Amino acid sequence: MTSFSSSMPPATAATATERLISLDAFRGFVIVAMIWVNYLAGMPGIAHWLEHAGPRADGITMPDLVFPGFLFMVGMAIPLALQRHCGHVTPALLGRLLWRSGSLMLAGVVLANAYRYDARAALLPQAMYFLLFYAAMILLWRQGAGKLELAAGGALMLFLLATFRGELNSEFSSTWLQPSWWGILGMIGWAYLLCSLLYLACRGSGTALMGVLALLIALYMGGTAGSLAFLPASINAIVNVPQVLGSTAANVLAGTLVGQLFLRGSPLGHAQRIRFMAWFALGLFAAGMLLRPYHHINKIAATESYTLVCSALILALFLVFYVVIDVWRWRAWAVVLLPAGTNALFAYIVPDLWQQLAAVLHLPRFWWPYLAAGGAAGLWNAAAVTALMLLFTALASRHGLKLKF
């Protein structure tokens, strides 16, 4: 069983075969939001809802929705990519999944260690090191990369991994690279790998995946309560099982369930998809609020209520995009989001890539006249720099520089 109902009427040819423009546009919207709120971090004179909620908060702000949005989009892409492999899992497929997830984990580890880079002990200055790191990522992840390009990227990456040196602190006990919390990309890598394997194990069954979603929420709640105490300490030293493989993976799997609605050849029409997404969003939100007294809605702890409530809000927003773009077909306004949506990995790294390049070239930060002042001027300044990053992404895409891990 790979659809939610075998009795649904067939979709129109357009809905069954066209690329899902709303997914690309929404992915671009999430990327744009990420870049903008990252620029706002620490800026004076901005509204509290534009800053992340505190570590002990019971609630969320707008920036707290960005990471769940990433996770949800990753989940939606899983069935679209793996549908034809259900029941036909091969070593080659598993190798590709390990490559993709491993690449994200490795990138996440390096970026999570960036703040402690010790230029005095390392071979390269910090800006040059991370500029070369992004160059290696581009060589390894560029669509259509040849063998020579991949070999050069791999050699450069190995050199950078071997020459990293970091300062010691309460989080890191070695001067070498350490996984710690794996970083944003690393957590996405772990959750992507687990949910891809679960999707294949369930053979795309929506009913089975819904049960697994409940299991992942229970994994977080039980693990937080101590039911995983029997696991060797070495496992939790590698990955936080309740948070990464429990609630974070549940966020991805919620997206996977929605992605099931848009499989090629699906018999579902617009009305059925909208109905499922609306009820699913309502159910996720209600579940999150009902479980709220246990661990609150807290981003830092990746609580079950945070996962469920954020998944609900992200799904509700995606539903708006789907109705406007793919049902009503009002698409012209979304053109500005598509470069980031179709080249998301490049759009993700380009802000820091630009920052490291500017540091290497000793460029004055003329693009940030109002960063220190903040307030309304700072918000508009951040919006302008975000637009600049979108322009860089569009130019990269136009010249064939698209990344795909």
Short mmCIF file of N, CA and C in Angstrom, two decimals, residues 2 47 175 275:
data_model
loop_
_atom_site.label_atom_id
_atom_site.label_comp_id
_atom_site.label_asym_id
_atom_site.label_seq_id
_atom_site.Cartn_x
_atom_site.Cartn_y
_atom_site.Cartn_z
N THR A 2 0.88 2.01 -1.08
CA THR A 2 1.74 3.17 -1.16
C THR A 2 0.97 4.48 -1.23
N ALA A 47 12.64 43.41 17.19
CA ALA A 47 11.56 42.81 17.99
C ALA A 47 12.00 41.44 18.52
N THR A 175 42.06 18.82 20.10
CA THR A 175 42.33 19.87 19.14
C THR A 175 41.92 19.47 17.72
N ARG A 275 -7.14 18.25 1.86
CA ARG A 275 -7.85 17.72 3.03
C ARG A 275 -6.89 16.99 3.96
#
